[in-house]
């Protein structure tokens, strides 16, 4: 295995993680700024400026005339910037009305701008103090509460400096302070404000010797920034804008190959490369272009396991908790199966032929591993080779085999016949062993244990059974289920046990071990909901798809359209709001990319760039009313489409020569 590591490793999930749901998180990878809604950085919990997984500054408290300003508003201005407004009356004996406004703008790159504005009718003269401190702790230590003591500061240039065995931080102030007291970490100014006047201060927080962060998203995939939605439903535009901004903020470069970019899994806990999530997010974001997909595939291809043995050809990945009913899974099995599927679909969306050819050998090794692991009709286990056979793993394997065969055939490579035969065997085995009959029409089981016993739970993972993948000429690959089973699954996903009103639950309401906050046992996982919406719409179950879509859009409004990776699956009530999950990443790559997929699903865009065609299968019910999507990408060129209130679709912009398929 070769290739550089992501700048900031993911953290192992723990019950001791401090709550992050109420924090304002500014992101410009590899930098973060995490704040409470009070605006002051007090050093408690997660608060602070971070770069590459290290907290550079934990404390930044402003006092004016010896008083702490009263916070009145905190809000995100963009993915990488937050604004905090506070007020105060510097002299207590002059009535209750504040006459100084303190406005702070905090940037993920390590910049803080502080503006004082006077509304007083007379000149004001008062001291302004900024108290600073840090522990230079790793994010993992911050999360576990093992940060160690605050470090001693020293005066440096126009600010302060801190050092430890593992790092250094410098804070510089413009204008320079009148006084700097290192022992207290204090910078001080004497400020004069004329009536209606203002005074500004800029703090720059940097590792010693480093410049400002050059966020990857500011110079990469510029086509993302121009994608827009215009819709009768006002939330559609805001959701796409926020989703695109969060995707840009989460972009990372492969440090050994900086031209290749991929998505970090999410902030604050998973700021590095998580293979399965990076591939899934890149796939959902294909309507925005293929550059993220290409960078993700190349980055992970360099990590593919070589040599011989049962794991040769796998894309390695970590164990993840799969809920109370199964042992940890979601290893490199999932990433290995997602790799050829993403390459096949990226090629259909317009990945250049040269890049596709370069990535084909890696995809072929993934597919050879699949053939060897599946054997003669055997199911794929996760973790391989001794774990249970999970339902969604079989869906990933079936899709990879069919899309991989299509890709190999199109490029004159051998092995397509064996892959299609493998898919057929897997389909027969799945229908015989994974579908259980009951009085309501039957359902798929969550998994088969190593001894063959079923785990008869209805989970959100079954949504992947409807995600068959895109072949040529706008045709979708066949699924594991037959027509009757697909209809029954659609009924289950759209029913009250699975549809919370805010999205798809990860475990049915009536199942044992249901927990509305359980990330695999009842919480709404946004990625799974988007998969369900796309699969239901493609299969023709538009009512169920629309219900889940509208639920997520309503939840998005409650989260200011920055969707977290998950939230509680409690039933929606009139006038209610979804409950945040305190440990959820927000932003998260799969949630942001899900916002893109949810909206583009309504247009039903099925491109075949190699053959110069695009097929459109819009959701005829038009659940959001008229919808226009502009500056998407098909075949490497801008693509714009409009769906009317009657569900009729019209292409408004496309690559020259691109034909509308039937």
XYZ file of C-alpha atoms in Angstrom:
662
model
C 0.000 0.000 0.000
C 1.337 3.408 -0.921
C 0.323 7.034 -0.912
C 0.265 9.824 1.661
C -2.100 10.057 4.539
C -4.872 12.587 4.940
C -3.823 15.608 6.992
C -6.188 14.951 9.864
C -7.109 11.415 10.914
C -10.640 10.406 11.751
C -11.447 9.874 15.393
C -12.767 6.644 16.786
C -16.356 7.218 17.891
C -16.805 7.243 21.636
C -19.620 7.713 24.073
C -17.446 10.393 25.695
C -17.384 12.721 22.679
C -18.381 16.237 23.742
C -21.601 17.450 22.122
C -21.117 19.219 18.799
C -24.687 19.753 17.631
C -25.008 23.294 19.008
C -21.580 24.454 17.825
C -20.923 26.741 14.872
C -18.272 24.950 12.823
C -16.383 26.933 10.191
C -14.626 24.624 7.731
C -11.929 25.177 5.116
C -9.995 21.932 5.166
C -7.543 21.333 6.715
C -8.649 24.143 9.049
C -11.595 24.480 11.441
C -12.931 27.079 13.829
C -15.410 25.734 16.389
C -17.455 28.108 18.529
C -20.481 28.204 20.762
C -23.222 30.705 20.035
C -21.765 32.995 22.713
C -18.928 34.078 20.443
C -16.228 34.018 23.116
C -13.715 31.169 22.889
C -13.364 30.057 26.487
C -11.298 26.886 26.020
C -14.176 24.692 27.154
C -15.169 21.629 25.156
C -14.321 21.757 21.471
C -13.939 25.526 21.188
C -10.954 26.802 19.260
C -9.096 27.249 16.001
C -7.699 24.023 14.510
C -5.368 23.176 11.692
C -4.602 19.628 10.510
C -6.143 18.155 13.633
C -4.329 20.350 16.183
C -5.928 23.100 18.257
C -3.862 26.206 17.684
C -5.883 28.514 19.934
C -8.406 27.471 22.552
C -9.199 30.793 24.221
C -9.998 34.197 22.727
C -12.062 36.376 25.077
C -12.802 40.039 24.460
C -13.549 42.578 27.190
C -14.381 46.230 26.668
C -14.022 48.693 29.533
C -13.526 45.695 31.820
C -16.851 44.114 30.800
C -17.795 41.094 28.774
C -20.145 42.034 25.915
C -23.632 40.520 25.968
C -24.112 38.128 22.998
C -27.204 38.851 20.916
C -26.699 36.903 17.669
C -24.552 34.148 16.194
C -24.892 32.790 12.692
C -22.960 31.165 9.882
C -22.239 33.480 6.948
C -20.729 30.760 4.757
C -19.197 27.330 5.163
C -15.934 28.845 6.434
C -17.143 31.973 8.263
C -19.317 32.860 11.264
C -20.460 36.209 12.652
C -21.092 37.005 16.311
C -22.722 40.204 17.511
C -22.711 41.420 21.115
C -23.559 44.703 22.787
C -22.635 46.524 25.971
C -22.962 49.774 27.820
C -19.466 50.625 28.959
C -20.609 52.777 31.866
C -23.268 51.292 34.141
C -24.746 54.553 35.440
C -26.115 55.802 32.117
C -29.256 53.720 31.560
C -30.033 50.308 30.125
C -29.550 50.941 26.383
C -26.298 49.600 24.927
C -24.202 52.071 23.009
C -21.341 49.851 21.799
C -21.776 46.986 19.331
C -19.027 44.351 19.211
C -19.038 42.391 15.976
C -16.699 39.424 15.521
C -16.187 37.586 12.233
C -14.419 34.248 12.638
C -12.823 32.428 9.716
C -11.771 28.789 9.536
C -8.373 29.818 8.149
C -7.344 31.298 11.516
C -8.455 34.913 11.135
C -10.640 36.802 13.592
C -11.879 40.315 12.865
C -13.269 42.375 15.732
C -15.192 45.561 15.058
C -16.405 48.028 17.703
C -19.126 50.475 16.659
C -20.356 53.307 18.823
C -23.974 54.435 18.876
C -23.294 56.916 21.682
C -23.841 60.632 21.242
C -20.508 61.512 22.828
C -16.887 60.390 22.455
C -15.950 57.184 24.271
C -12.517 56.287 25.582
C -12.111 52.778 26.939
C -9.673 49.875 27.166
C -10.130 46.801 24.954
C -8.549 43.553 26.143
C -8.185 40.226 24.351
C -7.264 37.266 26.521
C -5.643 34.392 24.612
C -4.543 30.888 25.479
C -3.935 27.434 24.073
C -2.985 23.858 24.910
C -1.844 22.957 21.348
C -3.730 19.698 21.833
C -4.625 17.145 19.194
C -8.317 16.963 18.358
C -8.440 13.427 19.729
C -7.196 14.663 23.097
C -9.727 17.492 23.057
C -12.517 15.012 22.330
C -11.502 12.735 25.184
C -10.918 15.569 27.683
C -7.184 14.815 27.995
C -5.701 18.064 26.763
C -3.271 18.878 29.531
C -2.681 22.324 31.037
C -2.696 25.621 29.186
C 0.732 26.602 27.893
C 2.704 29.664 28.929
C 2.889 32.447 26.354
C 5.710 34.704 25.331
C 5.563 38.094 23.638
C 6.253 37.791 19.931
C 6.253 40.640 17.414
C 2.795 42.252 17.636
C 1.224 39.408 19.577
C 1.944 36.219 21.510
C 3.602 32.858 20.913
C 3.135 29.392 22.469
C 5.377 26.349 22.097
C 5.260 22.680 22.985
C 7.166 19.578 21.964
C 4.647 18.936 19.189
C 3.855 22.382 17.819
C 4.031 26.150 17.922
C 1.416 28.875 17.476
C 1.734 32.599 16.884
C -1.072 35.154 17.171
C -0.378 38.515 15.593
C -2.593 41.566 16.015
C -3.194 44.452 13.629
C -3.012 47.157 14.909
C -0.331 46.192 17.383
C -1.402 46.297 21.043
C -0.359 49.071 23.363
C 0.492 46.456 25.997
C 1.172 42.710 25.919
C 1.251 40.727 29.156
C 2.605 37.251 28.416
C 1.987 35.835 31.889
C -1.758 36.451 31.498
C -1.932 35.920 27.735
C -3.336 39.419 27.450
C -3.239 42.010 24.668
C -4.534 45.514 25.433
C -5.490 48.646 23.486
C -6.748 52.094 24.460
C -9.551 52.876 22.045
C -11.198 56.202 21.319
C -14.550 56.134 19.537
C -16.085 59.381 18.287
C -19.888 59.565 18.157
C -20.996 56.969 15.585
C -17.370 55.933 15.022
C -15.766 52.499 14.779
C -12.501 50.684 15.513
C -11.314 47.377 14.086
C -8.823 44.719 15.069
C -7.609 41.659 13.165
C -6.050 38.643 14.838
C -4.188 36.055 12.780
C -3.681 32.617 14.292
C -1.022 30.526 12.553
C 1.412 27.701 13.220
C 4.786 29.375 13.517
C 6.314 29.869 10.086
C 3.092 29.024 8.247
C 0.989 31.310 6.129
C -2.778 31.468 5.840
C -4.650 28.326 4.876
C -5.240 27.956 1.161
C -8.513 26.083 1.293
C -8.641 23.378 -1.374
C -12.208 24.263 -2.294
C -11.255 27.827 -3.237
C -9.077 26.666 -6.109
C -10.584 23.345 -7.117
C -13.725 22.293 -8.943
C -14.864 25.802 -9.689
C -17.844 24.387 -11.551
C -19.301 23.422 -8.179
C -19.687 27.036 -7.171
C -21.849 27.903 -10.180
C -24.443 25.120 -9.814
C -27.771 26.662 -8.860
C -31.391 25.679 -8.282
C -34.468 27.825 -8.943
C -37.665 26.328 -7.588
C -41.195 27.019 -6.428
C -40.071 25.547 -3.102
C -37.659 28.165 -1.685
C -35.702 25.585 0.280
C -34.394 23.857 -2.853
C -32.166 26.774 -3.815
C -30.751 27.179 -0.317
C -30.168 23.436 0.083
C -28.155 23.200 -3.130
C -26.158 26.347 -2.300
C -25.303 25.055 1.177
C -24.560 21.532 -0.043
C -22.148 22.820 -2.685
C -20.466 25.153 -0.168
C -20.005 22.321 2.336
C -18.577 20.003 -0.331
C -16.040 22.660 -1.281
C -15.151 23.269 2.368
C -14.532 19.532 2.952
C -12.168 19.041 0.028
C -8.689 17.747 0.803
C -5.638 17.117 -1.356
C -3.678 13.900 -1.379
C -0.465 15.286 0.161
C 1.748 13.180 -2.121
C -0.280 14.003 -5.239
C -1.751 17.479 -4.655
C -3.581 17.571 -7.987
C -5.903 14.845 -6.657
C -8.686 15.953 -4.325
C -11.151 13.993 -2.246
C -13.720 14.741 0.442
C -13.059 14.546 4.151
C -15.809 12.554 5.856
C -16.985 15.403 8.082
C -16.284 17.875 10.861
C -15.417 17.886 13.642
C -14.774 14.167 14.182
C -13.781 12.780 10.802
C -11.577 15.336 9.104
C -9.571 12.793 7.116
C -10.138 10.305 4.332
C -12.790 7.649 5.034
C -12.745 5.471 1.899
C -16.363 4.296 1.757
C -17.815 7.729 2.570
C -15.472 9.486 0.131
C -16.552 7.164 -2.693
C -20.250 7.385 -1.824
C -20.146 11.188 -1.624
C -18.210 11.506 -4.883
C -20.811 9.316 -6.600
C -23.743 11.415 -5.369
C -21.910 14.587 -6.427
C -21.325 13.445 -10.035
C -23.925 15.941 -11.359
C -21.462 18.660 -10.300
C -18.624 17.185 -12.364
C -16.195 14.294 -12.301
C -13.089 15.895 -10.795
C -13.844 14.896 -7.204
C -14.624 11.352 -8.356
C -11.383 11.130 -10.324
C -9.267 12.453 -7.452
C -10.945 10.114 -4.973
C -10.430 7.096 -7.242
C -6.768 7.892 -7.849
C -6.096 8.556 -4.169
C -7.692 5.292 -3.074
C -6.186 3.365 -5.989
C -2.735 4.130 -4.614
C -3.810 2.498 -1.351
C -5.103 -0.709 -2.930
C -3.671 -3.839 -1.342
C -1.210 -5.615 -3.632
C 0.374 -9.054 -3.556
C -1.433 -12.345 -3.121
C -3.926 -13.712 -0.656
C -7.601 -13.234 0.135
C -7.322 -9.452 0.667
C -5.314 -8.651 -2.474
C -7.164 -6.058 -4.528
C -9.120 -4.586 -1.635
C -9.313 -0.867 -0.863
C -8.590 -0.905 2.888
C -10.917 0.855 5.287
C -11.655 0.963 9.028
C -14.182 -1.045 10.984
C -17.288 0.946 11.844
C -20.094 0.319 14.280
C -23.065 -1.238 12.469
C -25.558 -1.040 15.308
C -26.520 -3.225 18.256
C -27.618 -6.172 16.130
C -24.364 -6.839 14.238
C -20.629 -6.774 14.948
C -18.573 -3.876 13.525
C -18.358 -3.899 9.749
C -18.231 -1.506 6.774
C -14.588 -2.285 6.148
C -12.711 -2.222 2.878
C -15.364 -4.595 1.526
C -17.668 -1.642 0.945
C -14.959 0.614 -0.478
C -13.706 -2.139 -2.787
C -17.203 -2.611 -4.209
C -17.895 1.118 -4.519
C -14.682 1.748 -6.467
C -15.602 0.078 -9.801
C -19.194 1.317 -9.546
C -18.049 4.919 -9.139
C -15.591 4.603 -12.035
C -18.281 3.145 -14.299
C -20.769 5.912 -13.523
C -18.165 8.707 -13.608
C -17.304 7.520 -17.130
C -20.992 7.775 -18.088
C -21.137 11.325 -16.643
C -18.104 12.384 -18.690
C -14.853 11.288 -17.054
C -12.304 11.644 -19.876
C -11.286 8.443 -21.654
C -7.620 8.803 -20.693
C -8.414 9.070 -16.984
C -10.822 6.149 -17.207
C -8.189 3.974 -18.876
C -5.650 4.860 -16.187
C -8.045 3.771 -13.434
C -9.283 0.586 -15.115
C -6.501 -1.697 -13.781
C -7.394 -0.762 -10.194
C -11.076 -1.425 -10.882
C -10.188 -4.781 -12.466
C -8.302 -5.826 -9.330
C -11.345 -4.878 -7.227
C -13.561 -6.972 -9.493
C -11.187 -9.950 -9.421
C -11.303 -9.772 -5.639
C -15.121 -9.761 -5.818
C -15.173 -12.889 -8.007
C -12.797 -14.706 -5.673
C -14.612 -13.610 -2.505
C -18.096 -14.425 -3.790
C -17.139 -17.877 -5.023
C -19.826 -20.169 -6.421
C -22.971 -18.543 -5.149
C -21.556 -17.604 -1.755
C -22.556 -14.318 -0.174
C -20.091 -11.588 0.669
C -19.353 -11.163 4.361
C -18.346 -7.961 6.093
C -15.830 -7.847 7.635
C -14.314 -10.285 5.178
C -13.951 -13.257 5.516
C -15.479 -14.073 8.915
C -18.317 -11.617 9.488
C -22.025 -11.736 8.746
C -23.413 -11.210 5.251
C -25.129 -7.818 5.434
C -28.009 -6.954 3.144
C -26.488 -3.745 1.777
C -23.144 -5.468 1.107
C -24.909 -7.847 -1.270
C -26.489 -4.842 -3.007
C -23.066 -3.194 -3.407
C -21.580 -6.453 -4.747
C -24.385 -6.999 -7.249
C -24.113 -3.417 -8.532
C -20.321 -3.609 -8.768
C -20.507 -6.840 -10.778
C -23.008 -5.483 -13.326
C -21.532 -2.001 -13.694
C -18.042 -3.491 -13.743
C -19.024 -5.913 -16.509
C -20.493 -3.049 -18.522
C -17.295 -1.030 -18.048
C -15.019 -3.908 -19.054
C -17.060 -4.717 -22.148
C -17.020 -1.095 -23.286
C -13.232 -0.971 -23.004
C -12.500 -4.325 -24.604
C -11.399 -5.992 -21.387
C -12.055 -9.601 -20.442
C -13.991 -10.789 -17.403
C -17.462 -9.348 -18.076
C -19.105 -12.746 -18.550
C -17.833 -14.046 -15.207
C -19.078 -10.910 -13.456
C -22.568 -11.214 -14.918
C -22.687 -14.878 -13.923
C -21.587 -13.896 -10.415
C -24.387 -11.312 -10.265
C -26.931 -13.890 -11.403
C -25.825 -16.377 -8.735
C -25.900 -13.673 -6.089
C -29.384 -12.650 -7.200
C -30.695 -16.217 -6.918
C -29.064 -16.723 -3.528
C -30.343 -13.419 -2.193
C -33.941 -14.054 -3.199
C -33.828 -17.517 -1.669
C -32.141 -16.654 1.615
C -32.580 -12.934 2.353
C -36.299 -12.532 1.773
C -38.575 -13.722 4.567
C -42.324 -14.075 4.162
C -44.819 -12.764 6.684
C -48.480 -11.787 6.851
C -47.802 -8.313 5.447
C -46.055 -9.490 2.279
C -42.510 -10.219 3.414
C -39.313 -8.199 3.712
C -35.549 -8.498 3.389
C -33.579 -9.397 6.504
C -30.768 -7.190 7.756
C -28.115 -9.904 7.511
C -27.275 -13.577 7.662
C -24.956 -14.619 10.470
C -21.953 -16.845 9.842
C -24.012 -19.935 10.736
C -26.745 -18.959 8.279
C -29.280 -17.669 10.805
C -31.117 -14.535 9.629
C -31.196 -11.236 11.508
C -34.870 -10.475 10.809
C -34.777 -6.702 11.309
C -35.981 -4.046 8.897
C -33.160 -1.517 8.552
C -32.521 1.548 6.432
C -29.746 -0.388 4.717
C -32.373 -2.090 2.551
C -32.607 1.169 0.590
C -29.430 0.072 -1.189
C -31.401 -2.776 -2.779
C -33.109 -0.146 -4.944
C -29.812 1.503 -5.968
C -28.888 -0.532 -9.024
C -26.587 1.873 -10.854
C -26.379 3.395 -14.337
C -25.549 1.426 -17.475
C -25.375 2.777 -21.029
C -28.140 4.622 -22.878
C -29.813 5.689 -19.637
C -30.655 2.116 -18.650
C -30.427 1.146 -14.989
C -28.893 -2.157 -13.972
C -31.333 -4.824 -12.700
C -31.656 -5.200 -8.946
C -31.526 -8.087 -6.525
C -35.299 -8.055 -5.989
C -38.071 -9.116 -8.343
C -41.011 -6.863 -9.207
C -43.263 -8.071 -6.383
C -40.496 -7.753 -3.786
C -39.601 -4.260 -5.039
C -43.211 -3.148 -4.671
C -43.342 -4.534 -1.145
C -40.062 -2.838 -0.208
C -41.352 0.493 -1.538
C -44.445 0.110 0.638
C -42.286 -0.584 3.685
C -39.944 2.357 3.095
C -42.872 4.714 2.644
C -44.746 3.387 5.671
C -44.819 4.913 9.176
C -42.392 2.365 10.629
C -39.566 3.603 8.387
C -40.600 7.113 7.275
C -40.259 9.348 10.334
C -41.644 12.379 8.532
C -38.097 13.797 8.579
C -36.544 11.030 6.486
C -35.814 7.305 6.551
C -35.125 5.652 9.895
C -32.079 3.398 10.060
C -34.172 0.814 11.956
C -37.905 0.265 11.884
C -39.962 1.818 14.653
C -41.268 -1.522 15.898
C -37.994 -3.447 15.792
C -36.138 -4.682 18.850
C -33.347 -2.321 19.959
C -34.975 0.658 18.211
C -33.452 3.908 19.461
C -34.332 7.183 17.730
C -30.778 8.398 18.361
C -29.049 5.158 17.326
C -27.023 5.867 14.210
C -27.766 2.347 12.929
C -30.753 1.618 15.129
C -33.290 4.342 14.451
C -31.720 7.706 13.623
C -32.330 9.250 10.207
C -29.160 8.876 8.134
C -29.324 11.445 5.346
C -27.240 9.400 2.908
C -29.542 6.381 3.220
C -32.595 8.580 2.769
C -31.177 10.045 -0.451
C -30.410 6.532 -1.713
C -34.000 5.521 -0.937
C -35.443 8.584 -2.706
C -33.374 7.982 -5.836
C -34.128 4.253 -5.882
C -37.846 4.670 -5.301
C -38.117 7.351 -7.975
C -36.211 5.229 -10.502
C -38.453 2.233 -9.761
C -41.573 4.337 -10.302
C -42.695 4.705 -6.673
C -42.929 8.467 -6.773
C -45.336 8.903 -3.854
C -42.953 7.185 -1.425
C -39.943 8.981 -2.909
C -41.669 12.358 -2.642
C -42.681 11.760 0.981
C -39.109 11.028 2.050
C -37.747 13.940 -0.009
C -40.148 16.459 1.500
C -39.329 15.175 4.979
C -35.593 15.724 4.530
C -36.199 19.160 3.022
C -38.276 20.105 6.074
C -35.514 18.821 8.346
C -32.914 20.756 6.353
C -34.737 24.005 7.094
C -34.483 23.282 10.818
C -30.709 22.821 10.395
C -30.350 26.053 8.353
C -29.924 23.768 5.312
C -26.554 22.457 6.527
C -27.654 18.842 6.883
C -25.887 16.756 9.531
C -24.942 13.179 8.763
C -27.821 12.016 10.993
C -30.491 13.204 13.400
C -33.050 11.562 15.655
C -35.722 9.416 14.029
C -38.543 10.545 16.299
C -41.899 10.910 14.557
C -42.610 14.293 13.022
C -45.405 16.253 14.684
C -47.218 19.420 13.736
C -45.029 22.407 14.601
C -42.155 20.170 15.673
C -38.531 20.066 14.581
C -36.044 17.204 14.188
C -33.871 16.551 17.220
C -30.123 16.907 16.565
C -27.769 14.032 17.280
C -25.072 15.391 19.619
C -22.275 13.346 17.995
C -23.176 13.921 14.336
C -20.706 15.487 11.943
C -21.999 18.725 10.468
C -20.987 19.374 7.772
C -20.623 15.813 6.505
C -19.599 14.801 2.993
C -22.342 12.231 2.455
C -25.037 14.571 3.794
C -23.884 17.469 1.616
C -23.672 15.238 -1.449
C -27.098 13.814 -0.574
C -28.509 17.325 -0.932
C -27.234 17.331 -4.528
C -28.655 13.873 -5.247
C -32.059 14.643 -3.737
C -32.589 17.591 -6.087
C -31.065 16.116 -9.243
C -33.158 12.963 -8.736
C -36.227 15.090 -9.491
C -34.909 15.678 -13.018
C -33.974 12.010 -13.498
C -30.732 12.781 -15.353
C -29.169 9.610 -16.834
C -26.181 10.557 -18.980
C -24.187 8.419 -21.375
C -21.430 10.843 -22.313
C -19.356 8.257 -24.252
C -22.248 7.779 -26.681
C -23.164 11.475 -26.635
C -26.654 11.070 -25.164
C -28.548 11.948 -22.010
C -31.889 10.471 -20.958
C -34.262 12.283 -18.597
C -36.775 10.489 -16.371
C -38.207 13.242 -14.139
C -40.452 12.656 -11.144
C -43.794 13.361 -12.790
C -45.518 14.475 -9.618
C -43.142 17.476 -9.334
C -43.249 17.447 -5.499
C -41.372 20.772 -5.267
C -43.219 22.459 -8.125
C -41.216 23.903 -10.999
C -37.487 23.226 -10.639
C -34.590 24.567 -12.676
C -31.054 23.249 -12.232
C -28.289 25.226 -13.923
C -24.549 24.720 -14.416
C -24.515 21.015 -13.662
C -21.937 19.037 -15.668
C -22.507 16.321 -18.262
C -19.739 15.320 -20.623
C -17.440 17.944 -19.141
C -19.714 20.810 -20.211
C -22.404 22.866 -18.452
C -25.810 21.204 -18.346
C -29.023 22.946 -17.322
C -32.478 21.420 -17.102
C -35.964 22.535 -16.076
C -38.836 20.418 -14.770
C -42.286 22.036 -15.008
C -45.093 21.832 -12.476
C -46.628 19.165 -14.727
C -43.488 17.036 -14.520
C -42.355 17.838 -18.070
C -38.642 18.287 -18.581
C -36.655 20.534 -20.919
C -32.896 20.807 -21.456
C -31.822 24.455 -21.494
C -28.044 24.060 -21.835
C -25.884 21.121 -22.865
C -22.624 20.207 -24.543
C -22.607 20.703 -28.288
C -23.784 17.528 -29.998
C -25.279 15.953 -26.860
C -28.480 14.200 -27.919
C -31.587 13.643 -25.832
C -32.132 9.912 -25.445
C -35.471 8.149 -25.514
